[in-house]
PDB file of C-alpha atoms in Angstrom:
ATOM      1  CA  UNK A   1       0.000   0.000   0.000  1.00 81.00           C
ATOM      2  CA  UNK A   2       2.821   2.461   0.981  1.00 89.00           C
ATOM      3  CA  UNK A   3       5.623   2.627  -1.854  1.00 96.00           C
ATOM      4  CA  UNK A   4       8.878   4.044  -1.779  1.00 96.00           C
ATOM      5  CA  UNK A   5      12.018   4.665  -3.955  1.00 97.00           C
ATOM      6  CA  UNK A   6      14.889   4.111  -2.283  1.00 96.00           C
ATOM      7  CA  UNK A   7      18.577   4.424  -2.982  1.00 95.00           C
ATOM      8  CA  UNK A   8      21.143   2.224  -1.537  1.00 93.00           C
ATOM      9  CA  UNK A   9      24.875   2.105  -1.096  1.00 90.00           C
ATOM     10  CA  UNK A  10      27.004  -0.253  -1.628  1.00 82.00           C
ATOM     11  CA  UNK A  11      30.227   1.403  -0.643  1.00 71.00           C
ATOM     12  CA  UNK A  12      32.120  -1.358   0.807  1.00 64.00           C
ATOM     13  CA  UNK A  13      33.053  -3.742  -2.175  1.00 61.00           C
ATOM     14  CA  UNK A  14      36.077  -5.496  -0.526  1.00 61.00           C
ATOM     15  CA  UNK A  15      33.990  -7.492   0.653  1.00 63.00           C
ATOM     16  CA  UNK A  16      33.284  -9.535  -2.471  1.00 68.00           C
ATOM     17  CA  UNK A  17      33.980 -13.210  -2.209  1.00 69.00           C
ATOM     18  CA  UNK A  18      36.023 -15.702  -4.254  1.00 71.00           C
ATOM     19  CA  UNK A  19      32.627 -16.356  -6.553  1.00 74.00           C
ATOM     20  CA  UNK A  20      31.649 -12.708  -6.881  1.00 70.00           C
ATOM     21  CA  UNK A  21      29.186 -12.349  -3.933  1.00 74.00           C
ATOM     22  CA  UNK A  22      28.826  -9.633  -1.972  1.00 69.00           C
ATOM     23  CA  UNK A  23      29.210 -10.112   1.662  1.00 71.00           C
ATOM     24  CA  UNK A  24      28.726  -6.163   3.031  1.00 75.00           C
ATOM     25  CA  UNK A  25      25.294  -4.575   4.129  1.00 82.00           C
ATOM     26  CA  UNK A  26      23.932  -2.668   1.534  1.00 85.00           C
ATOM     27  CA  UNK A  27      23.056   0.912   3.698  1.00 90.00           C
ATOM     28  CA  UNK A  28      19.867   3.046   2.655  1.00 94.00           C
ATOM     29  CA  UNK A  29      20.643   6.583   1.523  1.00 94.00           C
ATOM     30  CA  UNK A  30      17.436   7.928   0.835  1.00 96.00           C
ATOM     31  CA  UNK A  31      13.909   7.353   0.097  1.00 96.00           C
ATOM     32  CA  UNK A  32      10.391   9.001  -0.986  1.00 97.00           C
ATOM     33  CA  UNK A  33       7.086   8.034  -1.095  1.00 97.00           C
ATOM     34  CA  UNK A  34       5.588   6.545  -4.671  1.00 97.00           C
ATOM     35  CA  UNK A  35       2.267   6.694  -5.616  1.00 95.00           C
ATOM     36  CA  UNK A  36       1.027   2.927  -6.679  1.00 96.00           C
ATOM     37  CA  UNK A  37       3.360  -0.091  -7.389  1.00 97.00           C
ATOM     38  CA  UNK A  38       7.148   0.915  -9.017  1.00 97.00           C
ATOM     39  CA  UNK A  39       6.851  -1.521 -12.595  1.00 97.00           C
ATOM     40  CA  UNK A  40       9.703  -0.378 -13.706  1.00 97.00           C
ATOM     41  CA  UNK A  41      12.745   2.224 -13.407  1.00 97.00           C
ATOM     42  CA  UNK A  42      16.061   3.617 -15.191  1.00 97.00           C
ATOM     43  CA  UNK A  43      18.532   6.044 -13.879  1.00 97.00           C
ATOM     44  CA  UNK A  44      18.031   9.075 -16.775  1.00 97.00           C
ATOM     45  CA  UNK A  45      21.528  10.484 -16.209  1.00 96.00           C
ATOM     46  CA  UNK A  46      23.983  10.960 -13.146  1.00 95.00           C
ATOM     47  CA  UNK A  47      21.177  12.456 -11.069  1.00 96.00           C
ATOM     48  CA  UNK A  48      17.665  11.387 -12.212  1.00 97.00           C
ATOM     49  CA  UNK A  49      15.888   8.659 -12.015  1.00 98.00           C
ATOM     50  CA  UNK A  50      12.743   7.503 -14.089  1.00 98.00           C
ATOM     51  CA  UNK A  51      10.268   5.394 -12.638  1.00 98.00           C
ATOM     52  CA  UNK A  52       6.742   3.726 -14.121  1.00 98.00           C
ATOM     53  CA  UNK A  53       4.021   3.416 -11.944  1.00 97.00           C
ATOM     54  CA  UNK A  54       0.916   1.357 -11.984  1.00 96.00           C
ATOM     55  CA  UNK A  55      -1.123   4.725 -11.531  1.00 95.00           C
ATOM     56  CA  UNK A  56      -0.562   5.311 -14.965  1.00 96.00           C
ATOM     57  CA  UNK A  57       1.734   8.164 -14.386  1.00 97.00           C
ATOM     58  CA  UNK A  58       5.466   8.641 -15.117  1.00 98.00           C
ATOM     59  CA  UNK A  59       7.984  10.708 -12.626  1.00 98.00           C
ATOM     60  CA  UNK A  60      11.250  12.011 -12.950  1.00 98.00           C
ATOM     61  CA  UNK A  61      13.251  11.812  -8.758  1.00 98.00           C
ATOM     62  CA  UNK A  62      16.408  13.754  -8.543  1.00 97.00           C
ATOM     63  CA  UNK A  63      19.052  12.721  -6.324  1.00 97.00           C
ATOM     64  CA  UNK A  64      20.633  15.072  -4.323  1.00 97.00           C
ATOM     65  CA  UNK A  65      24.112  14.220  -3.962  1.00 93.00           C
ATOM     66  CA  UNK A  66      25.077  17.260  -1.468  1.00 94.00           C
ATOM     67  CA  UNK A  67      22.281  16.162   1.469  1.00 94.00           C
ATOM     68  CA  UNK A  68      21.273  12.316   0.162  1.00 95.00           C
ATOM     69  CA  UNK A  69      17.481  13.608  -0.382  1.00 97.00           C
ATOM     70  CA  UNK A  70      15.219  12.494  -3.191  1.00 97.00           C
ATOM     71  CA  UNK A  71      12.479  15.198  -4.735  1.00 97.00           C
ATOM     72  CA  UNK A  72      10.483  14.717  -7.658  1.00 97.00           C
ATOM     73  CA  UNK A  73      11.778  16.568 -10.344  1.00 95.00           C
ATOM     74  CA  UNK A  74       9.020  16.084 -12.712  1.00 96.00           C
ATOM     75  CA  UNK A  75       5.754  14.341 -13.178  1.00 96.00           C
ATOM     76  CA  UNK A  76       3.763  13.042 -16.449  1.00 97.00           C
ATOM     77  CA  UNK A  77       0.478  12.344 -14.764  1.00 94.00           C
ATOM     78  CA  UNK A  78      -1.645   9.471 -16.276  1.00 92.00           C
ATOM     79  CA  UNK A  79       1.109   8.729 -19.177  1.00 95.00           C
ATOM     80  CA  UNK A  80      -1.070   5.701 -19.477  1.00 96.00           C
ATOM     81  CA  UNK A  81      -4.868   5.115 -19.205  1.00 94.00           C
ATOM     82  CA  UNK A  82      -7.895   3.575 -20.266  1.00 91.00           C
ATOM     83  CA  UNK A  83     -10.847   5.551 -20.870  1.00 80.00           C
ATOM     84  CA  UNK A  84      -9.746   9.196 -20.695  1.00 74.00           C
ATOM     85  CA  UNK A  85      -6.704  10.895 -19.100  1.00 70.00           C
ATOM     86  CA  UNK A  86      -8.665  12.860 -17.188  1.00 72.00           C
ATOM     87  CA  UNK A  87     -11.321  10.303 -15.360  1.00 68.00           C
ATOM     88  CA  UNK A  88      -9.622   9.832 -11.749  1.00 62.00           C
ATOM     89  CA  UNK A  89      -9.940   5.992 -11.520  1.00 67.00           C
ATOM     90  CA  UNK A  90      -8.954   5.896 -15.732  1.00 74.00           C
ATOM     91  CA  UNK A  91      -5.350   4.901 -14.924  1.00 87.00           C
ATOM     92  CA  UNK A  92      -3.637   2.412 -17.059  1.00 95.00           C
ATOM     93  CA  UNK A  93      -0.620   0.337 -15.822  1.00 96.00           C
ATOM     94  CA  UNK A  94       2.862   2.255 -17.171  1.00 97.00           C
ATOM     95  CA  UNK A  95       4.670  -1.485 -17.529  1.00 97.00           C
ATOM     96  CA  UNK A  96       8.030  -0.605 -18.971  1.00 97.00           C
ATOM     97  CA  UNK A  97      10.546   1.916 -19.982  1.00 98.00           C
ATOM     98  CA  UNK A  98      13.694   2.599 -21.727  1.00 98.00           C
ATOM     99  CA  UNK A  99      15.582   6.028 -21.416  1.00 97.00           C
ATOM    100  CA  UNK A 100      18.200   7.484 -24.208  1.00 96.00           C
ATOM    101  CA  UNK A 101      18.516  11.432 -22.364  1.00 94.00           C
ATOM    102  CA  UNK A 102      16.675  13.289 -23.481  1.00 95.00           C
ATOM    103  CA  UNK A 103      14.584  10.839 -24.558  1.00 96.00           C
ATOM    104  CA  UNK A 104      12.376   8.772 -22.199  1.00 98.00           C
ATOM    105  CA  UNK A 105       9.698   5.866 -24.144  1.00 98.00           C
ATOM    106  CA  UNK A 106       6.704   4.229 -21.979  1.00 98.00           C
ATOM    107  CA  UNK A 107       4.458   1.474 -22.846  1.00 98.00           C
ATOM    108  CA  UNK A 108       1.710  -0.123 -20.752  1.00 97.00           C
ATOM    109  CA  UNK A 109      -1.362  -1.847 -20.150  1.00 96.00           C
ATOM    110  CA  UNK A 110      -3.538   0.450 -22.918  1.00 95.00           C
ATOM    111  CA  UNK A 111      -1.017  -0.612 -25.895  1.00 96.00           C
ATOM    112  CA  UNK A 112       0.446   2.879 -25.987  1.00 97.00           C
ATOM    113  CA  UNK A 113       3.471   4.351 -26.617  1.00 97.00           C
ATOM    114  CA  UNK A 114       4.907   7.523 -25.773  1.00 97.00           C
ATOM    115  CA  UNK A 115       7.934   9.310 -26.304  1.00 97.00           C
ATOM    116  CA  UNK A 116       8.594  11.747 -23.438  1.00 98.00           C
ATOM    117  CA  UNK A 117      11.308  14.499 -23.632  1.00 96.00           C
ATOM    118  CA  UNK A 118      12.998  15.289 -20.172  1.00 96.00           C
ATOM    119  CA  UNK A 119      12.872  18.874 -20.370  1.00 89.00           C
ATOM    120  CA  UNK A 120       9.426  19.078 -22.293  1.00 95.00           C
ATOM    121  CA  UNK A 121       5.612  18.886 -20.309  1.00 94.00           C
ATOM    122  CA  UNK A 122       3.676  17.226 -22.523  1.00 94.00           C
ATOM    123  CA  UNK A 123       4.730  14.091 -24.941  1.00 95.00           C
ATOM    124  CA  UNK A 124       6.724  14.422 -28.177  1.00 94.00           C
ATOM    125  CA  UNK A 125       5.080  11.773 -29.589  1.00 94.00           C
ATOM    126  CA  UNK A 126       1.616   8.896 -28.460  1.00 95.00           C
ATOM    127  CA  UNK A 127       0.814   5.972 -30.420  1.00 95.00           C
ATOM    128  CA  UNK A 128      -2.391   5.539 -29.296  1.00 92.00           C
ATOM    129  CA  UNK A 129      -3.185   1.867 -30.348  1.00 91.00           C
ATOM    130  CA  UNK A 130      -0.250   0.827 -30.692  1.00 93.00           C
ATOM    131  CA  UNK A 131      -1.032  -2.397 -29.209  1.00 94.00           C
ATOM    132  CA  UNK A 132      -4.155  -4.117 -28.652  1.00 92.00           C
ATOM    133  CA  UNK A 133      -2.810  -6.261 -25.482  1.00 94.00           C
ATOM    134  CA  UNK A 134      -0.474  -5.325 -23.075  1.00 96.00           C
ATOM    135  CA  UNK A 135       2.909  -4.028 -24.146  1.00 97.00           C
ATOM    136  CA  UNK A 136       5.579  -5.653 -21.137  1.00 97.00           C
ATOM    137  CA  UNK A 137       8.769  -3.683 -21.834  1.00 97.00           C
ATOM    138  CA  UNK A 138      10.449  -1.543 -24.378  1.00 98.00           C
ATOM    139  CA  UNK A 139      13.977  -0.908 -25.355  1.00 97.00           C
ATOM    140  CA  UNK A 140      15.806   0.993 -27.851  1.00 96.00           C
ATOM    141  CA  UNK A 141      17.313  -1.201 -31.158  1.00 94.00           C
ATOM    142  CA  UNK A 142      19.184   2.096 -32.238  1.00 91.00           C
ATOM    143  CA  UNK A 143      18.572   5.955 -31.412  1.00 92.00           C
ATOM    144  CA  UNK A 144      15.513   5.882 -33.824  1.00 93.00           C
ATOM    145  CA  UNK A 145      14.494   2.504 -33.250  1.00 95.00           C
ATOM    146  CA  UNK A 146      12.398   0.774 -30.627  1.00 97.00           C
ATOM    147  CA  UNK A 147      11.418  -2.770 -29.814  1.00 97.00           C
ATOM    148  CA  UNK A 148       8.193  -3.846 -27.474  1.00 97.00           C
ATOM    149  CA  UNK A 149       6.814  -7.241 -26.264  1.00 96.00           C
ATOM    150  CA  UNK A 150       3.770  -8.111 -25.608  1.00 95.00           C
ATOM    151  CA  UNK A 151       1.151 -10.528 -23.827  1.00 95.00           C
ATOM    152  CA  UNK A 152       0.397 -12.740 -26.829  1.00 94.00           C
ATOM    153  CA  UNK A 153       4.115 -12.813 -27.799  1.00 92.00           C
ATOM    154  CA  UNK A 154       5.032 -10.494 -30.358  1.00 93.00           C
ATOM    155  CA  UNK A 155       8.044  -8.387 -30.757  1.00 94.00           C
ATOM    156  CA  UNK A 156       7.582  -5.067 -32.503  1.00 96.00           C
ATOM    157  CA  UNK A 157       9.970  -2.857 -34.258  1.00 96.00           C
ATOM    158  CA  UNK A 158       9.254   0.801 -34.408  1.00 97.00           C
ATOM    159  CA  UNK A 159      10.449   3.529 -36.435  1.00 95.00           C
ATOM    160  CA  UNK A 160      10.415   6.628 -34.216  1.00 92.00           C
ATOM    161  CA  UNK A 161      10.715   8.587 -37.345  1.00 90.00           C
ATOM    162  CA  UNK A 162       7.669   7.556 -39.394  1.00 90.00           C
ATOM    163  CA  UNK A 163       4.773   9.240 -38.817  1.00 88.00           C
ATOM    164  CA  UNK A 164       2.419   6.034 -39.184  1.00 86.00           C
ATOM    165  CA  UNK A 165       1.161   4.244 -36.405  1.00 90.00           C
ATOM    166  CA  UNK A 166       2.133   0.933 -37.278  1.00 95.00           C
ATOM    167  CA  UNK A 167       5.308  -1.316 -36.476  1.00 96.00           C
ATOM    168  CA  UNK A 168       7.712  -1.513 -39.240  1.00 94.00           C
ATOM    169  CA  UNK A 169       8.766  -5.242 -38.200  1.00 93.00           C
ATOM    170  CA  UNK A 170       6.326  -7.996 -35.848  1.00 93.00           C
ATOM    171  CA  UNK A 171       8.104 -11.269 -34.879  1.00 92.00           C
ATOM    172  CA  UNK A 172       6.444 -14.072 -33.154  1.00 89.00           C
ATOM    173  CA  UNK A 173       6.828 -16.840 -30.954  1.00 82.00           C
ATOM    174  CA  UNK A 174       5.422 -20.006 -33.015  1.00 75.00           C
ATOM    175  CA  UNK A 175       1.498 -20.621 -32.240  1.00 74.00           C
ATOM    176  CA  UNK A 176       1.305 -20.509 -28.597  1.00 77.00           C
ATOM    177  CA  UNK A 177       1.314 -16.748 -27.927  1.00 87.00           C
ATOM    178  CA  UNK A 178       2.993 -16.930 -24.672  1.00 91.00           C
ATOM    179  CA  UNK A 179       3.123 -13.554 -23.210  1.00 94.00           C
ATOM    180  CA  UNK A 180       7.055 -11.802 -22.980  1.00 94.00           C
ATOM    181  CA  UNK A 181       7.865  -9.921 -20.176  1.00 95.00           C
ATOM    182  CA  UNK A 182      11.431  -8.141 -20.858  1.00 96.00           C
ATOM    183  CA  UNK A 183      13.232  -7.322 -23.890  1.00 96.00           C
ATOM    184  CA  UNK A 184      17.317  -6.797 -24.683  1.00 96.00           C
ATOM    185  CA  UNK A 185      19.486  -6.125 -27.467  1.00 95.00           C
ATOM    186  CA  UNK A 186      22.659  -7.286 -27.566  1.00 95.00           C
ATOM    187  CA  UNK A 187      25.501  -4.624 -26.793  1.00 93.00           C
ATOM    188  CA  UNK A 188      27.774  -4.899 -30.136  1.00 93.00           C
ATOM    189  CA  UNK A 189      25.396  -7.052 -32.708  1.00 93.00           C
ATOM    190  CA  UNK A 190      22.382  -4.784 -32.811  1.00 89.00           C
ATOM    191  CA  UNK A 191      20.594  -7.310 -34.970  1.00 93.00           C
ATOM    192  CA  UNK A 192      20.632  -9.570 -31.921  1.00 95.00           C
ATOM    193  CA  UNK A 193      18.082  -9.342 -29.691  1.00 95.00           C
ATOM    194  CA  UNK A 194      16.738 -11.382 -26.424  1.00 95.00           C
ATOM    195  CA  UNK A 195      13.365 -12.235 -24.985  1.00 95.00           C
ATOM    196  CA  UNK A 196      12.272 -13.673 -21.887  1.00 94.00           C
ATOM    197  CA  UNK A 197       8.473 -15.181 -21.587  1.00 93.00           C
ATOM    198  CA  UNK A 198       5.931 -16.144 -18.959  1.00 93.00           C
ATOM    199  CA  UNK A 199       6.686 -19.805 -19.804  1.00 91.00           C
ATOM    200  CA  UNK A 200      10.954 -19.318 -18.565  1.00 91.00           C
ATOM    201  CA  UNK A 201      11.531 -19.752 -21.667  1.00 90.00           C
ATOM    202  CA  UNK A 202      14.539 -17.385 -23.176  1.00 93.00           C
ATOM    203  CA  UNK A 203      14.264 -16.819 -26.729  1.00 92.00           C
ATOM    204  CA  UNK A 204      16.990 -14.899 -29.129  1.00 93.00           C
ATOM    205  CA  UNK A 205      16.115 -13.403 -31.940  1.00 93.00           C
ATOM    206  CA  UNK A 206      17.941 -11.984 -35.690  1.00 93.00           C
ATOM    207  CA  UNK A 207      15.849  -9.400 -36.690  1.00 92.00           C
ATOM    208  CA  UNK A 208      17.628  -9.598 -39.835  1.00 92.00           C
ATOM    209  CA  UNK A 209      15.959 -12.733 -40.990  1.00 86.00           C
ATOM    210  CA  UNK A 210      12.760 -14.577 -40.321  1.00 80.00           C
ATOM    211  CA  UNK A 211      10.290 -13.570 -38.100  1.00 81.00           C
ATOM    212  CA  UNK A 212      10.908 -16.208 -35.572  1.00 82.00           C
ATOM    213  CA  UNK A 213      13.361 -17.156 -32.525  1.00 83.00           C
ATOM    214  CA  UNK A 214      16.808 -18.203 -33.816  1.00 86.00           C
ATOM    215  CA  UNK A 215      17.134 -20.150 -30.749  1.00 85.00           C
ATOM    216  CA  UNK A 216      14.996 -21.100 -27.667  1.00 87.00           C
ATOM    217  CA  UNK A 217      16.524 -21.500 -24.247  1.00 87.00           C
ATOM    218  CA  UNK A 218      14.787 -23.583 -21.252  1.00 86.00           C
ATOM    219  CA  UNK A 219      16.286 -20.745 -18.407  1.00 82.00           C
ATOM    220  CA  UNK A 220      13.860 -21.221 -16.051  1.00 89.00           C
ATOM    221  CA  UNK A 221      10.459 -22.951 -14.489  1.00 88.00           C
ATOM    222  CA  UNK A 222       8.365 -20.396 -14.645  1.00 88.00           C
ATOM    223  CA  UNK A 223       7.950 -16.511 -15.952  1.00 89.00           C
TER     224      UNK A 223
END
């Protein structure tokens, strides 16, 4: 019921074991109170932090270094809804985001996207129906280019700099639409790409050719 960011230290990294585990005590820096459930969160640059919520809305926290406090910097309120952004109990679920500063992409529960400037109040950019399920997570494929799952397990491919509303690329898990729940690209290879589903299944993906998994990986017994 009562949600909080919170920012941690791990100062004390000689303590780190022979197998890479860390034996110190984590110690709390600061903390602020969220408004609904924390889905997801990226740090924007050295001092801000972006976090989803399941309110719908979208805030910007700064850190502040000099006396360890958190403040909200900056607030997109219902980023995400169902009926109308403006009916109180219309939230949507903000499920994922990816930030490239400036830029700052959401997807949620309504199967939209937006792309969010830091500096700028309202959105750059909303793909309305983007989706008509759940979108999971979102990442960026290149600075143009962003990838989504879904909940009947599609990956998307979308063109930030078309004006259309549609994907320019949909892959697909064969037949069983098994929801995904987080998306990666590889580092170097940015045709490379990795899913992981509800099933624990790990799937990688060429978005050069096909539209289907290049390889499936058992990683785990359940989502």
């Amino acid at each position: 019921q009562d949600n909080r960011i919170s920012l941690w230290s791990a100062d004390d990294l000689g303590n780190v074991g022979l197998n890479g585990e860390y034996h110190g005590e984590p110690h709390l820096l600061c903390d602020i109170q969220h408004n609904g459930d924390v889905m997801d969160m990226q740090f924007l640059d050295q001092e801000r932090i972006v976090v989803a919520s399941s309110t719908g809305t979208v805030t910007i926290f700064r850190h502040h270094q000099n006396n360890q406090t958190l403040s909200a910097n900056h607030r997109w309120e219902r980023a995400h809804y169902h009926v109308d952004q403006d009916t109180a109990c219309g939230g949507a679920a903000c499920t994922g985001l990816v930030c490239n500063n400036p830029e700052i992409v959401t997807v949620g529960e309504d199967g939209r996207i937006n792309l969010f400037r830091a500096d700028q109040k309202d959105a750059v950019r909303t793909i309305d129906n983007a989706d008509s399920s759940t979108l999971h997570a979102v990442t960026f494929l290149r600075t143009t280019e962003i990838l989504t799952v879904n909940s009947i397990g599609q990956l998307k491919i979308w063109d930030l700099r078309q004006q259309r509303n549609e994907p320019s690329q949909i892959f697909s898990l064969a037949g069983d639409r098994v929801p995904l729940h987080c998306v990666d690209r590889h580092p170097n290879q940015q045709h490379i790409v990795a899913t992981g589903g509800q099933d624990g299944m790990l799937s990688i993906w060429d978005i050069r050719q096909g539209t289907m998994p290049v390889s499936l990986l058992n990683a785990h017994e359940a989502e």
